[in-house]
PDB file of C-alpha atoms in Angstrom:
ATOM      1  CA  MET A  67      16.286 -26.596 -18.715  1.00 49.00           C
ATOM      2  CA  ASP A  68      18.153 -24.864 -21.572  1.00 53.00           C
ATOM      3  CA  ASP A  69      16.738 -21.488 -20.520  1.00 57.00           C
ATOM      4  CA  MET A  70      17.794 -22.120 -16.941  1.00 54.00           C
ATOM      5  CA  ALA A  71      21.303 -23.095 -17.993  1.00 55.00           C
ATOM      6  CA  GLN A  72      21.673 -19.985 -20.161  1.00 59.00           C
ATOM      7  CA  SER A  73      20.677 -17.740 -17.232  1.00 61.00           C
ATOM      8  CA  LEU A  74      23.393 -19.106 -14.938  1.00 62.00           C
ATOM      9  CA  GLN A  75      26.630 -17.294 -14.233  1.00 62.00           C
ATOM     10  CA  PRO A  76      30.042 -18.968 -14.750  1.00 64.00           C
ATOM     11  CA  LYS A  77      30.615 -21.751 -12.177  1.00 61.00           C
ATOM     12  CA  GLU A  78      27.015 -21.418 -10.956  1.00 64.00           C
ATOM     13  CA  ARG A  79      25.174 -24.708 -10.531  1.00 68.00           C
ATOM     14  CA  VAL A  80      21.617 -25.771 -11.280  1.00 74.00           C
ATOM     15  CA  CYS A  81      19.882 -25.879  -7.874  1.00 76.00           C
ATOM     16  CA  SER A  82      16.936 -27.984  -6.752  1.00 81.00           C
ATOM     17  CA  THR A  83      13.505 -26.472  -6.184  1.00 84.00           C
ATOM     18  CA  GLY A  84      13.782 -27.230  -2.469  1.00 85.00           C
ATOM     19  CA  TYR A  85      17.093 -25.397  -2.177  1.00 85.00           C
ATOM     20  CA  MET A  86      15.788 -22.354  -4.050  1.00 87.00           C
ATOM     21  CA  GLU A  87      12.661 -22.188  -1.876  1.00 89.00           C
ATOM     22  CA  LEU A  88      14.799 -22.422   1.273  1.00 88.00           C
ATOM     23  CA  SER A  89      17.243 -19.743   0.121  1.00 90.00           C
ATOM     24  CA  CYS A  90      14.446 -17.364  -0.965  1.00 90.00           C
ATOM     25  CA  ARG A  91      12.631 -17.742   2.342  1.00 92.00           C
ATOM     26  CA  LEU A  92      15.823 -17.212   4.336  1.00 91.00           C
ATOM     27  CA  CYS A  93      16.663 -14.059   2.388  1.00 90.00           C
ATOM     28  CA  THR A  94      13.262 -12.548   3.190  1.00 88.00           C
ATOM     29  CA  LYS A  95      14.005 -12.973   6.912  1.00 90.00           C
ATOM     30  CA  LEU A  96      17.772 -12.430   7.092  1.00 89.00           C
ATOM     31  CA  SER A  97      20.471 -10.437   5.345  1.00 89.00           C
ATOM     32  CA  TYR A  98      22.279 -12.104   2.457  1.00 89.00           C
ATOM     33  CA  ARG A  99      25.344 -12.546   4.649  1.00 90.00           C
ATOM     34  CA  ASN A 100      23.456 -14.251   7.477  1.00 92.00           C
ATOM     35  CA  ALA A 101      21.403 -16.359   5.052  1.00 90.00           C
ATOM     36  CA  THR A 102      24.605 -17.589   3.385  1.00 90.00           C
ATOM     37  CA  GLU A 103      26.056 -18.509   6.765  1.00 90.00           C
ATOM     38  CA  MET A 104      22.910 -20.432   7.768  1.00 90.00           C
ATOM     39  CA  ILE A 105      22.771 -22.408   4.495  1.00 88.00           C
ATOM     40  CA  ASN A 106      26.428 -23.447   4.767  1.00 89.00           C
ATOM     41  CA  LEU A 107      25.976 -24.345   8.434  1.00 87.00           C
ATOM     42  CA  PHE A 108      22.944 -26.585   8.063  1.00 84.00           C
ATOM     43  CA  GLN A 109      24.092 -28.241   4.836  1.00 83.00           C
ATOM     44  CA  HIS A 110      27.494 -29.041   6.397  1.00 83.00           C
ATOM     45  CA  ARG A 111      29.369 -27.836   3.325  1.00 79.00           C
ATOM     46  CA  ASP A 112      33.108 -28.248   3.172  1.00 79.00           C
ATOM     47  CA  ALA A 113      35.392 -25.244   2.738  1.00 77.00           C
ATOM     48  CA  GLY A 114      35.634 -25.679  -1.019  1.00 79.00           C
ATOM     49  CA  GLU A 115      31.896 -26.277  -1.462  1.00 81.00           C
ATOM     50  CA  THR A 116      30.425 -23.350   0.451  1.00 86.00           C
ATOM     51  CA  VAL A 117      27.739 -21.128  -1.052  1.00 83.00           C
ATOM     52  CA  LYS A 118      29.164 -17.694  -1.788  1.00 87.00           C
ATOM     53  CA  LEU A 119      27.287 -14.536  -0.785  1.00 87.00           C
ATOM     54  CA  ARG A 120      27.301 -13.102  -4.304  1.00 87.00           C
ATOM     55  CA  THR A 121      26.076 -16.388  -5.796  1.00 86.00           C
ATOM     56  CA  LEU A 122      23.184 -16.519  -3.340  1.00 88.00           C
ATOM     57  CA  SER A 123      22.169 -12.887  -3.874  1.00 89.00           C
ATOM     58  CA  ASP A 124      22.311 -13.224  -7.676  1.00 87.00           C
ATOM     59  CA  SER A 125      20.132 -16.359  -7.669  1.00 87.00           C
ATOM     60  CA  VAL A 126      17.538 -14.905  -5.290  1.00 90.00           C
ATOM     61  CA  GLU A 127      17.358 -11.604  -7.184  1.00 88.00           C
ATOM     62  CA  ARG A 128      16.901 -13.562 -10.411  1.00 88.00           C
ATOM     63  CA  VAL A 129      13.905 -15.359  -8.894  1.00 89.00           C
ATOM     64  CA  GLY A 130      12.474 -12.010  -7.791  1.00 88.00           C
ATOM     65  CA  GLU A 131      12.833 -10.596 -11.298  1.00 89.00           C
ATOM     66  CA  GLN A 132      11.063 -13.643 -12.752  1.00 89.00           C
ATOM     67  CA  ILE A 133       8.187 -13.292 -10.291  1.00 89.00           C
ATOM     68  CA  SER A 134       7.871  -9.556 -11.027  1.00 89.00           C
ATOM     69  CA  ALA A 135       7.856 -10.186 -14.768  1.00 91.00           C
ATOM     70  CA  ARG A 136       5.159 -12.834 -14.401  1.00 92.00           C
ATOM     71  CA  LEU A 137       2.997 -10.574 -12.251  1.00 91.00           C
ATOM     72  CA  GLU A 138       3.378  -7.739 -14.760  1.00 92.00           C
ATOM     73  CA  GLU A 139       2.352 -10.092 -17.556  1.00 93.00           C
ATOM     74  CA  MET A 140      -0.741 -11.237 -15.637  1.00 94.00           C
ATOM     75  CA  THR A 141      -1.638  -7.632 -14.780  1.00 94.00           C
ATOM     76  CA  GLN A 142      -1.606  -6.608 -18.436  1.00 94.00           C
ATOM     77  CA  LYS A 143      -3.712  -9.628 -19.459  1.00 95.00           C
ATOM     78  CA  VAL A 144      -6.353  -8.963 -16.806  1.00 94.00           C
ATOM     79  CA  LEU A 145      -6.590  -5.243 -17.602  1.00 93.00           C
ATOM     80  CA  LYS A 146      -7.058  -5.919 -21.327  1.00 93.00           C
ATOM     81  CA  MET A 147      -9.615  -8.647 -20.565  1.00 92.00           C
ATOM     82  CA  TYR A 148     -11.814  -6.186 -18.656  1.00 90.00           C
ATOM     83  CA  GLY A 149     -11.453  -3.258 -21.057  1.00 90.00           C
ATOM     84  CA  PHE A 150      -8.645  -1.281 -19.417  1.00 92.00           C
ATOM     85  CA  ASP A 151      -5.533   0.084 -21.078  1.00 90.00           C
ATOM     86  CA  SER A 152      -2.580  -2.048 -19.952  1.00 89.00           C
ATOM     87  CA  GLU A 153      -0.222   0.952 -19.943  1.00 89.00           C
ATOM     88  CA  THR A 154      -2.310   3.612 -18.199  1.00 89.00           C
ATOM     89  CA  GLY A 155      -4.864   1.502 -16.332  1.00 89.00           C
ATOM     90  CA  ARG A 156      -7.702   3.702 -17.601  1.00 89.00           C
ATOM     91  CA  PRO A 157     -10.801   2.388 -19.410  1.00 89.00           C
ATOM     92  CA  MET A 158     -10.108   2.049 -23.118  1.00 88.00           C
ATOM     93  CA  GLU A 159     -11.890   4.328 -25.553  1.00 86.00           C
ATOM     94  CA  GLY A 160     -15.292   2.977 -26.526  1.00 83.00           C
ATOM     95  CA  VAL A 161     -15.491   0.563 -23.587  1.00 83.00           C
ATOM     96  CA  CYS A 162     -18.636   0.881 -21.461  1.00 84.00           C
ATOM     97  CA  LEU A 163     -18.026  -0.330 -17.916  1.00 83.00           C
ATOM     98  CA  SER A 164     -20.897  -1.994 -16.090  1.00 83.00           C
ATOM     99  CA  ALA A 165     -23.002   0.032 -13.668  1.00 82.00           C
ATOM    100  CA  SER A 166     -21.955  -2.291 -10.828  1.00 79.00           C
ATOM    101  CA  ILE A 167     -18.409  -0.880 -11.232  1.00 84.00           C
ATOM    102  CA  THR A 168     -19.095   2.776 -11.995  1.00 85.00           C
ATOM    103  CA  ALA A 169     -22.007   3.129  -9.557  1.00 81.00           C
ATOM    104  CA  PRO A 170     -21.958   0.279  -7.019  1.00 80.00           C
ATOM    105  CA  ALA A 171     -25.093  -0.128  -4.903  1.00 74.00           C
ATOM    106  CA  ILE A 172     -24.014   1.357  -1.568  1.00 71.00           C
ATOM    107  CA  PRO A 173     -26.696   1.604   1.142  1.00 70.00           C
ATOM    108  CA  GLU A 174     -27.427   5.147   2.313  1.00 72.00           C
ATOM    109  CA  LYS A 175     -27.843   6.018   5.972  1.00 70.00           C
ATOM    110  CA  THR A 176     -31.396   5.535   7.172  1.00 77.00           C
ATOM    111  CA  GLU A 177     -33.540   7.636   9.491  1.00 80.00           C
ATOM    112  CA  ALA A 178     -33.082   4.957  12.147  1.00 82.00           C
ATOM    113  CA  ASP A 179     -29.279   5.298  11.870  1.00 79.00           C
ATOM    114  CA  ILE A 180     -29.500   9.073  12.263  1.00 82.00           C
ATOM    115  CA  GLN A 181     -31.791   8.845  15.284  1.00 85.00           C
ATOM    116  CA  ALA A 182     -29.556   6.277  16.992  1.00 85.00           C
ATOM    117  CA  VAL A 183     -26.473   8.498  16.615  1.00 84.00           C
ATOM    118  CA  ASP A 184     -28.382  11.604  17.727  1.00 85.00           C
ATOM    119  CA  ILE A 185     -29.379   9.801  20.938  1.00 89.00           C
ATOM    120  CA  ILE A 186     -25.719   9.025  21.630  1.00 87.00           C
ATOM    121  CA  ILE A 187     -24.689  12.646  20.956  1.00 85.00           C
ATOM    122  CA  ASP A 188     -27.445  13.990  23.238  1.00 87.00           C
ATOM    123  CA  SER A 189     -26.402  11.589  25.975  1.00 88.00           C
ATOM    124  CA  ALA A 190     -22.781  12.729  25.718  1.00 84.00           C
ATOM    125  CA  ASN A 191     -23.736  16.427  25.685  1.00 84.00           C
ATOM    126  CA  ALA A 192     -25.804  16.019  28.846  1.00 87.00           C
ATOM    127  CA  SER A 193     -22.679  15.314  30.888  1.00 83.00           C
ATOM    128  CA  ARG A 194     -20.272  17.904  29.452  1.00 79.00           C
ATOM    129  CA  ASP A 195     -19.986  21.661  29.428  1.00 79.00           C
ATOM    130  CA  GLU A 196     -18.604  21.940  25.895  1.00 75.00           C
ATOM    131  CA  LYS A 197     -21.202  20.400  23.612  1.00 76.00           C
ATOM    132  CA  ILE A 198     -20.496  18.283  20.538  1.00 73.00           C
ATOM    133  CA  PRO A 199     -20.847  20.850  17.707  1.00 73.00           C
ATOM    134  CA  PHE A 200     -22.536  18.647  15.092  1.00 73.00           C
ATOM    135  CA  THR A 201     -25.528  16.377  14.574  1.00 74.00           C
ATOM    136  CA  ALA A 202     -25.835  12.885  13.112  1.00 74.00           C
ATOM    137  CA  GLU A 203     -27.188  14.392   9.893  1.00 74.00           C
ATOM    138  CA  GLU A 204     -23.838  16.078   9.305  1.00 70.00           C
ATOM    139  CA  LEU A 205     -21.792  12.900   9.769  1.00 70.00           C
ATOM    140  CA  ASP A 206     -20.909  10.192   7.276  1.00 68.00           C
ATOM    141  CA  MET A 207     -22.051   6.843   8.630  1.00 65.00           C
ATOM    142  CA  GLU A 208     -19.483   4.064   8.524  1.00 67.00           C
ATOM    143  CA  VAL A 209     -20.474   1.438   5.990  1.00 69.00           C
ATOM    144  CA  SER A 210     -20.465  -2.243   6.896  1.00 69.00           C
ATOM    145  CA  PRO A 211     -17.013  -3.829   6.353  1.00 70.00           C
ATOM    146  CA  LEU A 212     -18.656  -6.387   4.042  1.00 74.00           C
ATOM    147  CA  GLU A 213     -19.608  -3.532   1.694  1.00 81.00           C
ATOM    148  CA  CYS A 214     -16.137  -1.918   1.660  1.00 88.00           C
ATOM    149  CA  VAL A 215     -12.717  -2.774   0.319  1.00 93.00           C
ATOM    150  CA  TYR A 216     -10.008  -1.205   2.481  1.00 94.00           C
ATOM    151  CA  VAL A 217      -6.760  -0.311   0.711  1.00 96.00           C
ATOM    152  CA  SER A 218      -3.609   0.927   2.459  1.00 94.00           C
ATOM    153  CA  ILE A 219      -0.893   2.437   0.255  1.00 93.00           C
ATOM    154  CA  ASP A 220       2.611   3.581   1.123  1.00 91.00           C
ATOM    155  CA  ASP A 221       6.035   3.998  -0.457  1.00 86.00           C
ATOM    156  CA  VAL A 222       8.948   2.199   1.185  1.00 83.00           C
ATOM    157  CA  GLY A 223      12.411   3.560   0.400  1.00 76.00           C
ATOM    158  CA  VAL A 224      15.550   1.501   0.983  1.00 72.00           C
ATOM    159  CA  LYS A 225      19.146   2.488   0.386  1.00 68.00           C
ATOM    160  CA  HIS A 226      20.633   1.209  -2.838  1.00 63.00           C
ATOM    161  CA  GLN A 227      23.811  -0.604  -1.834  1.00 62.00           C
ATOM    162  CA  LYS A 228      26.807  -0.631  -4.130  1.00 63.00           C
ATOM    163  CA  ASP A 229      28.864  -3.759  -4.711  1.00 59.00           C
ATOM    164  CA  SER A 230      31.956  -1.887  -3.560  1.00 61.00           C
ATOM    165  CA  ARG A 231      33.008   1.595  -2.506  1.00 59.00           C
ATOM    166  CA  SER A 232      36.497   3.023  -2.574  1.00 62.00           C
ATOM    167  CA  GLN A 233      37.713   4.423   0.700  1.00 64.00           C
ATOM    168  CA  GLY A 234      37.641   8.185   0.956  1.00 59.00           C
ATOM    169  CA  THR A 235      34.892   8.628  -1.643  1.00 60.00           C
ATOM    170  CA  GLU A 236      31.975  10.862  -0.787  1.00 59.00           C
ATOM    171  CA  LYS A 237      28.841   8.982   0.252  1.00 63.00           C
ATOM    172  CA  ASN A 238      25.887   9.840  -1.957  1.00 64.00           C
ATOM    173  CA  ALA A 239      23.023   7.635  -0.812  1.00 65.00           C
ATOM    174  CA  LYS A 240      20.500   6.674  -3.460  1.00 72.00           C
ATOM    175  CA  TYR A 241      17.161   5.071  -2.640  1.00 72.00           C
ATOM    176  CA  VAL A 242      15.078   2.403  -4.327  1.00 73.00           C
ATOM    177  CA  GLU A 243      11.372   3.155  -3.950  1.00 77.00           C
ATOM    178  CA  ASN A 244       8.947   0.247  -3.657  1.00 86.00           C
ATOM    179  CA  THR A 245       5.205   0.766  -3.359  1.00 91.00           C
ATOM    180  CA  VAL A 246       3.373  -1.537  -0.953  1.00 93.00           C
ATOM    181  CA  ILE A 247      -0.407  -1.966  -1.130  1.00 95.00           C
ATOM    182  CA  HIS A 248      -2.454  -3.891   1.426  1.00 96.00           C
ATOM    183  CA  ILE A 249      -5.997  -4.882   0.439  1.00 96.00           C
ATOM    184  CA  GLN A 250      -8.640  -6.108   2.891  1.00 95.00           C
ATOM    185  CA  TYR A 251     -12.167  -7.309   2.260  1.00 93.00           C
ATOM    186  CA  GLY A 252     -13.924  -8.848   5.222  1.00 88.00           C
ATOM    187  CA  GLN A 253     -11.466 -11.267   6.815  1.00 90.00           C
ATOM    188  CA  ASN A 254      -9.475 -11.715   3.589  1.00 92.00           C
ATOM    189  CA  THR A 255      -6.278  -9.764   2.998  1.00 94.00           C
ATOM    190  CA  TYR A 256      -3.758  -9.523   0.177  1.00 94.00           C
ATOM    191  CA  ALA A 257      -0.503  -7.605  -0.218  1.00 93.00           C
ATOM    192  CA  LEU A 258       0.950  -6.250  -3.454  1.00 91.00           C
ATOM    193  CA  THR A 259       4.344  -4.699  -4.032  1.00 89.00           C
ATOM    194  CA  ALA A 260       5.905  -3.201  -7.131  1.00 88.00           C
ATOM    195  CA  CYS A 261       8.716  -0.910  -8.148  1.00 86.00           C
ATOM    196  CA  GLY A 262       7.016   2.459  -8.577  1.00 86.00           C
ATOM    197  CA  MET A 263       3.567   3.804  -7.776  1.00 90.00           C
ATOM    198  CA  LYS A 264       2.218   3.423 -11.320  1.00 91.00           C
ATOM    199  CA  ASN A 265       3.001  -0.293 -11.566  1.00 92.00           C
ATOM    200  CA  ALA A 266       1.571  -0.958  -8.114  1.00 92.00           C
ATOM    201  CA  MET A 267      -1.662   0.901  -8.907  1.00 94.00           C
ATOM    202  CA  LYS A 268      -2.152  -1.077 -12.131  1.00 94.00           C
ATOM    203  CA  ALA A 269      -1.576  -4.356 -10.272  1.00 94.00           C
ATOM    204  CA  MET A 270      -4.103  -3.287  -7.642  1.00 95.00           C
ATOM    205  CA  LEU A 271      -6.706  -2.388 -10.272  1.00 95.00           C
ATOM    206  CA  ALA A 272      -6.229  -5.759 -11.984  1.00 95.00           C
ATOM    207  CA  PHE A 273      -6.607  -7.557  -8.638  1.00 95.00           C
ATOM    208  CA  LEU A 274      -9.769  -5.658  -7.722  1.00 95.00           C
ATOM    209  CA  VAL A 275     -11.531  -6.078 -11.062  1.00 93.00           C
ATOM    210  CA  PHE A 276     -10.566  -9.761 -11.459  1.00 94.00           C
ATOM    211  CA  ASN A 277     -11.913 -10.629  -7.995  1.00 94.00           C
ATOM    212  CA  GLY A 278     -15.120  -8.620  -8.406  1.00 90.00           C
ATOM    213  CA  LEU A 279     -14.221  -6.190  -5.633  1.00 92.00           C
ATOM    214  CA  LEU A 280     -15.043  -3.030  -7.585  1.00 91.00           C
ATOM    215  CA  GLN A 281     -18.701  -3.678  -6.810  1.00 89.00           C
ATOM    216  CA  ASN A 282     -17.976  -2.331  -3.332  1.00 89.00           C
ATOM    217  CA  ARG A 283     -16.993   1.042  -1.924  1.00 88.00           C
ATOM    218  CA  LEU A 284     -13.235   1.678  -1.970  1.00 92.00           C
ATOM    219  CA  VAL A 285     -11.697   3.191   1.160  1.00 92.00           C
ATOM    220  CA  PHE A 286      -8.052   4.262   0.855  1.00 94.00           C
ATOM    221  CA  PHE A 287      -5.819   4.805   3.883  1.00 92.00           C
ATOM    222  CA  THR A 288      -2.822   7.036   3.148  1.00 90.00           C
ATOM    223  CA  ASP A 289      -0.321   9.279   4.916  1.00 87.00           C
ATOM    224  CA  GLY A 290      -1.366  12.267   2.798  1.00 84.00           C
ATOM    225  CA  ALA A 291       1.473  12.063   0.258  1.00 86.00           C
ATOM    226  CA  ARG A 292       0.577  14.003  -2.889  1.00 88.00           C
ATOM    227  CA  ASN A 293       1.801  11.319  -5.291  1.00 89.00           C
ATOM    228  CA  ILE A 294      -0.521   8.753  -3.668  1.00 91.00           C
ATOM    229  CA  LYS A 295      -3.492  11.132  -3.810  1.00 91.00           C
ATOM    230  CA  SER A 296      -2.866  12.024  -7.466  1.00 92.00           C
ATOM    231  CA  SER A 297      -2.366   8.353  -8.423  1.00 92.00           C
ATOM    232  CA  ILE A 298      -5.720   7.406  -6.891  1.00 94.00           C
ATOM    233  CA  GLU A 299      -7.437  10.274  -8.713  1.00 92.00           C
ATOM    234  CA  GLU A 300      -5.891   9.252 -12.047  1.00 92.00           C
ATOM    235  CA  MET A 301      -6.671   5.539 -11.632  1.00 92.00           C
ATOM    236  CA  PHE A 302     -10.254   5.686 -10.318  1.00 92.00           C
ATOM    237  CA  PRO A 303     -12.155   8.545 -11.985  1.00 91.00           C
ATOM    238  CA  PHE A 304     -14.871   6.005 -12.896  1.00 90.00           C
ATOM    239  CA  HIS A 305     -15.449   4.612  -9.394  1.00 91.00           C
ATOM    240  CA  PRO A 306     -16.546   6.249  -6.095  1.00 88.00           C
ATOM    241  CA  TYR A 307     -14.002   6.101  -3.287  1.00 90.00           C
ATOM    242  CA  THR A 308     -13.098   7.634   0.057  1.00 88.00           C
ATOM    243  CA  VAL A 309      -9.612   8.701   1.181  1.00 89.00           C
ATOM    244  CA  ILE A 310      -8.851   8.594   4.912  1.00 86.00           C
ATOM    245  CA  LEU A 311      -5.652  10.129   6.224  1.00 85.00           C
ATOM    246  CA  ASP A 312      -4.023   8.107   8.977  1.00 84.00           C
ATOM    247  CA  TRP A 313      -4.336   9.821  12.345  1.00 85.00           C
ATOM    248  CA  TYR A 314      -0.612   9.985  13.127  1.00 87.00           C
ATOM    249  CA  HIS A 315       0.335  11.952  10.001  1.00 85.00           C
ATOM    250  CA  LEU A 316      -2.808  14.113  10.119  1.00 85.00           C
ATOM    251  CA  LYS A 317      -2.161  15.132  13.721  1.00 86.00           C
ATOM    252  CA  LYS A 318       1.550  15.684  13.060  1.00 87.00           C
ATOM    253  CA  LYS A 319       0.832  17.920  10.049  1.00 85.00           C
ATOM    254  CA  CYS A 320      -1.639  20.011  12.050  1.00 86.00           C
ATOM    255  CA  GLN A 321       0.901  20.460  14.845  1.00 86.00           C
ATOM    256  CA  GLU A 322       3.551  21.610  12.380  1.00 87.00           C
ATOM    257  CA  LEU A 323       1.253  24.106  10.645  1.00 87.00           C
ATOM    258  CA  LEU A 324      -0.105  25.483  13.920  1.00 88.00           C
ATOM    259  CA  SER A 325       3.448  25.979  15.207  1.00 88.00           C
ATOM    260  CA  MET A 326       4.047  28.282  12.238  1.00 88.00           C
ATOM    261  CA  ALA A 327       0.679  30.049  12.449  1.00 85.00           C
ATOM    262  CA  VAL A 328       0.117  30.476  16.192  1.00 84.00           C
ATOM    263  CA  LYS A 329       2.497  32.115  18.636  1.00 84.00           C
ATOM    264  CA  GLY A 330       2.845  30.566  22.059  1.00 83.00           C
ATOM    265  CA  LYS A 331       2.759  26.924  23.080  1.00 84.00           C
ATOM    266  CA  ASP A 332      -0.346  27.245  25.255  1.00 86.00           C
ATOM    267  CA  MET A 333      -2.411  28.930  22.552  1.00 87.00           C
ATOM    268  CA  ARG A 334      -1.230  26.381  19.964  1.00 86.00           C
ATOM    269  CA  ASN A 335      -2.182  23.412  22.150  1.00 86.00           C
ATOM    270  CA  LYS A 336      -5.561  24.913  22.982  1.00 86.00           C
ATOM    271  CA  THR A 337      -6.302  25.473  19.293  1.00 87.00           C
ATOM    272  CA  LEU A 338      -5.017  22.002  18.424  1.00 86.00           C
ATOM    273  CA  GLU A 339      -7.299  20.373  20.991  1.00 84.00           C
ATOM    274  CA  LYS A 340     -10.386  21.960  19.427  1.00 82.00           C
ATOM    275  CA  LEU A 341      -9.192  21.251  15.899  1.00 84.00           C
ATOM    276  CA  LEU A 342      -8.550  17.571  16.564  1.00 83.00           C
ATOM    277  CA  ARG A 343     -12.150  17.079  17.667  1.00 78.00           C
ATOM    278  CA  ILE A 344     -13.277  18.207  14.235  1.00 77.00           C
ATOM    279  CA  LEU A 345     -10.656  16.153  12.423  1.00 79.00           C
ATOM    280  CA  TRP A 346     -11.486  12.996  14.382  1.00 74.00           C
ATOM    281  CA  VAL A 347     -14.928  12.729  12.761  1.00 66.00           C
ATOM    282  CA  GLY A 348     -13.382  13.014   9.311  1.00 64.00           C
ATOM    283  CA  ASP A 349     -14.175  16.629   8.520  1.00 61.00           C
ATOM    284  CA  VAL A 350     -10.994  17.030   6.436  1.00 63.00           C
ATOM    285  CA  LYS A 351     -10.439  18.560   3.019  1.00 62.00           C
ATOM    286  CA  THR A 352      -7.082  17.759   1.380  1.00 56.00           C
ATOM    287  CA  ARG A 353      -5.398  19.674  -1.418  1.00 55.00           C
TER     288      ARG A 353
END
């Protein structure tokens, strides 16, 4: 109680757990202004007892900071517990990770799998003039979802709003970058968010190792951003993984590059059509 009282601003009251849960939930769905209006409306507060916008935003942001600090503390504890450096996320010197983490048992494609796919390719080629230019042997077979952990990573930038701005001043928008990571294993999903790619990657590593998920293949879905690619490479040099570029950004990037390399819309589209067939099966090398 003393710690809570010391963290309060002048004229700010100690609020019940129910009120804080309500205000935090409202502020995740509405703007601070609309959330303040809803709280005052449903609590039937008199004019002199209304919740002020700044008071609400300060209290909710304080809760967010406490949650972030607790998550950071738990991340560091888990990483140290399993032999990882809490600052870098890399295995500590002298620590020998188990083979189930560094070389998880991932089933290879069988002869039966190859034959089944070849039959499908032959059937498709029989009804088309332009044949599929590859065989099942050249393709990577999709692993069962129960043997994979799917991870989607992206940066979300929001404008940093100032408390006040003098009229006539030049607008110089600054952004706050939050990294969002979505993890899926089977039917179970979990979302992580942190300020900055490095913190988010460490939290993800702690989550994966604590829940025993590093015994599976990791499949990352990204938009091709270089900072995401480099962060994955730095964090998981000890574990096999696959990076899949999302189709929208991959196709968009190819269109942009072909527009610079090929003259004429018709020639560009014709080249793009052939190229996309190759890209669709995952034959992509990123740099």
